[in-house]
Structure formats: C-alpha cells, structure tokens
Short mmCIF file of C-alpha atoms (C1' of nucleotides) in Angstrom, two decimals:
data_model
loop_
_atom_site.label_atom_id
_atom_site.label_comp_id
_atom_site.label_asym_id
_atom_site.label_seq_id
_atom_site.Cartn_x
_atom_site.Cartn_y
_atom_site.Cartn_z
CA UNK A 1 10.22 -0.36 21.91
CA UNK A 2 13.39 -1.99 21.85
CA UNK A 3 15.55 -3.09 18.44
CA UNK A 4 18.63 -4.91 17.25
CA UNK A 5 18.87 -3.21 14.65
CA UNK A 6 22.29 -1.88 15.43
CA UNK A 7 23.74 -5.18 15.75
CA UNK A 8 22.31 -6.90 12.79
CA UNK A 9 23.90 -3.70 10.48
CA UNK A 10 26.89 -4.01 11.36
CA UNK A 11 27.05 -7.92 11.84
CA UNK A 12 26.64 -7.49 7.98
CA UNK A 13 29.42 -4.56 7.31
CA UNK A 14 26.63 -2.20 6.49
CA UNK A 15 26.58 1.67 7.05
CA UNK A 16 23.65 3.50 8.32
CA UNK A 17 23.64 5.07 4.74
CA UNK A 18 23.42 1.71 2.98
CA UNK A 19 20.94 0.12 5.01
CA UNK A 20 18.83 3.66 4.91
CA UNK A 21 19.00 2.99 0.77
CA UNK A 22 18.17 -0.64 0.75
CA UNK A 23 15.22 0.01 2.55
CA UNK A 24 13.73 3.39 0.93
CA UNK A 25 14.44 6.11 3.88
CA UNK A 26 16.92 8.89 5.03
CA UNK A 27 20.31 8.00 6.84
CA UNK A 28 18.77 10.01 9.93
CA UNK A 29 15.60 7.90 9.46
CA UNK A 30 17.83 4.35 10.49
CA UNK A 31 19.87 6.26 12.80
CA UNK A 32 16.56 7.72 14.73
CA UNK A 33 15.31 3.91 14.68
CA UNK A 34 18.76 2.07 16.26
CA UNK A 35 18.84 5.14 18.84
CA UNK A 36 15.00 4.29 19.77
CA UNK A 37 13.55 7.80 19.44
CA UNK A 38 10.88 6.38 17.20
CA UNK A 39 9.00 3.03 16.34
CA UNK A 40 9.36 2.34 11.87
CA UNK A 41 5.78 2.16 10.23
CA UNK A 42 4.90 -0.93 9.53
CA UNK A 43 5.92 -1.33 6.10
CA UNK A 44 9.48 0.04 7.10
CA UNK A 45 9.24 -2.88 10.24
CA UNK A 46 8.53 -5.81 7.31
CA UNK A 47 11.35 -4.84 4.95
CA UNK A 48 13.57 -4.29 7.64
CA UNK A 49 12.64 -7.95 9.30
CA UNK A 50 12.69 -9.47 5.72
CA UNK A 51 15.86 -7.89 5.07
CA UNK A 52 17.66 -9.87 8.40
CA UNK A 53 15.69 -12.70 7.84
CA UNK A 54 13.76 -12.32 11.10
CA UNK A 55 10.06 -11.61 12.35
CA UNK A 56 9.23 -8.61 13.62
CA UNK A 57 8.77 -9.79 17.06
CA UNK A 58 12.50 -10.98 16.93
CA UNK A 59 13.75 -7.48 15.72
CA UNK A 60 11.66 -5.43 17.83
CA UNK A 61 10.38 -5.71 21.31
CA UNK A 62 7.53 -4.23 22.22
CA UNK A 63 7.39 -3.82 25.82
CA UNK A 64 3.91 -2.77 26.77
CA UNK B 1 -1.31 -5.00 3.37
CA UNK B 2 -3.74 -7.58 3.95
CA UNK B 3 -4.56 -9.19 7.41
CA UNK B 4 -6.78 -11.49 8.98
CA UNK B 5 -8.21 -9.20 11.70
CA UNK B 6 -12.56 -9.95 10.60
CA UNK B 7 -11.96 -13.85 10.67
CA UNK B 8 -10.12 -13.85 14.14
CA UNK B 9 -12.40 -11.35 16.01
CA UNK B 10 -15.25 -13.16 15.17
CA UNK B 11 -13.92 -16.54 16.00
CA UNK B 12 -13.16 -15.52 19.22
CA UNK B 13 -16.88 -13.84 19.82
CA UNK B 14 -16.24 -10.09 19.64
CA UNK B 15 -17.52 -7.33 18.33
CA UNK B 16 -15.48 -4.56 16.56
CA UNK B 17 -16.21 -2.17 19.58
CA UNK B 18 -14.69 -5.13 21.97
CA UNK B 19 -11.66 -5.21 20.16
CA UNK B 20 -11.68 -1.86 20.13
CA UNK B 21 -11.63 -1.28 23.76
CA UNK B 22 -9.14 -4.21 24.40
CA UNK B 23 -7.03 -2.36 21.86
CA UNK B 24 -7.44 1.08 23.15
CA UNK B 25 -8.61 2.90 19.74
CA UNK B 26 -11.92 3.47 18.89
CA UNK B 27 -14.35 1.19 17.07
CA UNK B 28 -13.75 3.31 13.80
CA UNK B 29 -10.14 2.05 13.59
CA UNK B 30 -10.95 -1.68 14.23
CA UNK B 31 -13.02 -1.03 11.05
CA UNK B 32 -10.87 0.73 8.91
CA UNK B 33 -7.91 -2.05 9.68
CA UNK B 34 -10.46 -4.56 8.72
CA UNK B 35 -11.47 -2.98 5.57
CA UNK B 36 -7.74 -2.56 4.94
CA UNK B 37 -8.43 1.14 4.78
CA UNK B 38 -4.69 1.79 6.46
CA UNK B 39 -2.38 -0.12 8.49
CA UNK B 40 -2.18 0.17 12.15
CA UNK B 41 0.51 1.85 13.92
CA UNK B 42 3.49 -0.81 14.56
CA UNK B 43 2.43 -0.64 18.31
CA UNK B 44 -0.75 -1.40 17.72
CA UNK B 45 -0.03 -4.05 15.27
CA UNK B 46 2.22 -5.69 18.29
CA UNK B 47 -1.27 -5.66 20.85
CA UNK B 48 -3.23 -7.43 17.77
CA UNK B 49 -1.05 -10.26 17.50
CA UNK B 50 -0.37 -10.81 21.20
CA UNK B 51 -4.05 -10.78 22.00
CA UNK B 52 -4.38 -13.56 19.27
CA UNK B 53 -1.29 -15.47 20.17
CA UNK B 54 0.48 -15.15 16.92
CA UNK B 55 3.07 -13.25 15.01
CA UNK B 56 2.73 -9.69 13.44
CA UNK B 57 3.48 -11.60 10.26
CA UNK B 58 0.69 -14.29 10.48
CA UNK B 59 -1.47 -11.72 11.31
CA UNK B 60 -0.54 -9.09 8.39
CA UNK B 61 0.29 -9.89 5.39
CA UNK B 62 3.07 -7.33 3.40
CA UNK B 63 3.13 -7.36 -0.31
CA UNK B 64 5.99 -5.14 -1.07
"C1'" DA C 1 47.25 16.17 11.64
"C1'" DA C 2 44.15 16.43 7.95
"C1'" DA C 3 40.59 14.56 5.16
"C1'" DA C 4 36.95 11.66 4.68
"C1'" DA C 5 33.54 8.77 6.35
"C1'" DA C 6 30.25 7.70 9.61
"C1'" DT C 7 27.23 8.97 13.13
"C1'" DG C 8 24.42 12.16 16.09
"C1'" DT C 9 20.66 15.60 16.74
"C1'" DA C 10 17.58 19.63 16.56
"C1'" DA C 11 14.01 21.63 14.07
"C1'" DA C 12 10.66 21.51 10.63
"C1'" DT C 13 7.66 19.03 7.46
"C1'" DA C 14 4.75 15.52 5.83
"C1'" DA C 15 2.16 11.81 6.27
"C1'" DA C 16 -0.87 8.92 8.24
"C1'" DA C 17 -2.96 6.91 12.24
"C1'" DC C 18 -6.66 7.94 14.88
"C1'" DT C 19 -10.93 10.42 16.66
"C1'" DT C 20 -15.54 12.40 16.61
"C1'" DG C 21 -19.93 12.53 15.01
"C1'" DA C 22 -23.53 11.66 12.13
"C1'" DC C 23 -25.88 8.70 9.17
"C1'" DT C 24 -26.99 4.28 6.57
"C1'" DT C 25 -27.17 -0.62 6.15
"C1'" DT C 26 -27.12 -5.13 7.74
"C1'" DT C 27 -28.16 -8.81 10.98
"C1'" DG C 28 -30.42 -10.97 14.49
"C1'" DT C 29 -34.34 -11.65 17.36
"C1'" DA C 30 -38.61 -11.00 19.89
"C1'" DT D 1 -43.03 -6.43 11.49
"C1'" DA D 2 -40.50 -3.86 14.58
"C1'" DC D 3 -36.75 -3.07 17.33
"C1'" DA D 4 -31.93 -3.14 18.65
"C1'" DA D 5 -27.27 -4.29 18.14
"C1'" DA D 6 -23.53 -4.53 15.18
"C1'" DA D 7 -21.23 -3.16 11.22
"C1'" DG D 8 -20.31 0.06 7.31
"C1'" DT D 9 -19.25 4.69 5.65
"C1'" DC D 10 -17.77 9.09 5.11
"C1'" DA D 11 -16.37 13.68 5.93
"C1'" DA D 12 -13.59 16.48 8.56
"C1'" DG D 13 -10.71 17.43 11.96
"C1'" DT D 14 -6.95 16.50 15.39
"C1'" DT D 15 -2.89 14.71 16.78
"C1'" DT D 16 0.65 11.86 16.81
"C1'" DT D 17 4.83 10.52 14.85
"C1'" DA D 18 7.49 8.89 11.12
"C1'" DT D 19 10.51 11.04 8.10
"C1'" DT D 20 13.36 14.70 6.06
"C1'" DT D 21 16.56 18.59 5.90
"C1'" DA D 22 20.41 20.77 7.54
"C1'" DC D 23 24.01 21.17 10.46
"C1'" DA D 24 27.24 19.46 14.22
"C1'" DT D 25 30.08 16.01 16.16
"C1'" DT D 26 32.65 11.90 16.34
"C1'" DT D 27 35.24 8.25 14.42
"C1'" DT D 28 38.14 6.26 11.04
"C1'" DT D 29 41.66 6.26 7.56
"C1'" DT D 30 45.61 7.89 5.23
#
DNA sequence: AAAAAATGTAAATAAAACTTGACTTTTGTA
DNA sequence: TACAAAAGTCAAGTTTTATTTACATTTTTT
C-alpha cells in the first residue's frame, strides 16, 4: 500500500507531530504510515482523507 | 461506521459465503461487516469497493 | 559548534480483525 | 410439511497489525 501522505504534510507546513495530534495518534504512528511499514485502520484512513480533502483511494493505493 | 455491504451483495446475486470467498475471509466476517459488528481491515475495505466499482467512501460511511 | 527540532526505528503492547465451530433461525422450495 | 440453503449468533481462541514507548539519529536553526 502506497501513500502521499508525506507530500500532502508538508505541502501544508505541518510536522509529523502536528499532523499525529490533529488526527488522535503517536508521532511514530504518522511516521510508520508515510514510511509504509503499516496500512492506518480505517477510521485513521477517513480522518486522514477528510483532513486533505481527498478519498481514500486518492491518498492510498492499494496495489493488490 | 455504517456501510452498504447487505444491499449491494444481494443486488448483485450473492450469498454472504460468495462474497466471502471473492474476498478471501470467511463467511463469519462478511456477516459481522454487515451487521456493523467491526470495520474491515483498510485492505479489505479497498477489495469491497473495487469489486463493486465504487469508492471506499460510498461504500462506508464514517461518522466521526 | 551547540541546541533544538524533526525524523527514524526497534521492541513491546494493545487492540481488533479474523477464524473455527457449533448451534439457532429464517427463507425458499419441492 | 419437510428439507435444504442461507443467514444470524455467539463464545472463544488465534493471529495479525495498528499503535505506543523509548531511544537513536538526522536535520535545522541560531
């Protein structure tokens, strides 16, 4: 599973530490995510996607 | 998190153990995501909505 | 160069998706 | 009515994996 996460983050001046807050989980939790050693749940995929104003599909790619 | 998994499986002729199979989890989880009983993983969220042509979004619904 | 801020990562925990198996209920149909 | 297929349920267990904690490294700023 790919993301552009990274991208979108920074596009927006945002640390790992403030997007990690805005969204309810640990620094290492977003960090983990943009390096792809994990997929989010769900819930953490919506508020992320909500967050940059994007589906899911468009922040993540599931290759599969 | 609400979704429209019963309504589309049945439109489209299949039984929860079909789905199932297409899926790759067992019949029990088809169920359990119907009855909203938990929320699939984000993988399996991304097979759902490609096997019924739609977003993860039109297909779940997040009140958060 | 030094301090601070930001990021990276391993190891452990916690949570939750998922399975198995058994049983009940519903629905269709012969 | 009787049978079978599909769906519902529920407990209990496994296993995956998301997430955290703690510590190390890199980058940035002064």
């Amino acid at each position: 599973m790919k993301n552009r996460l990274r991208d979108l983050r920074t596009a927006k001046g945002m640390t790992q530490e403030d997007l990690a807050e805005i969204i309810g989980v640990s620094r290492q939790t977003i960090n983990a995510i943009e390096k792809e050693k994990f997929d989010p749940s769900l819930p953490t995929a919506f508020k992320m996607a909500k967050l940059f104003e994007m589906t899911i599909e468009e922040l993540f790619q599931f290759e599969g």
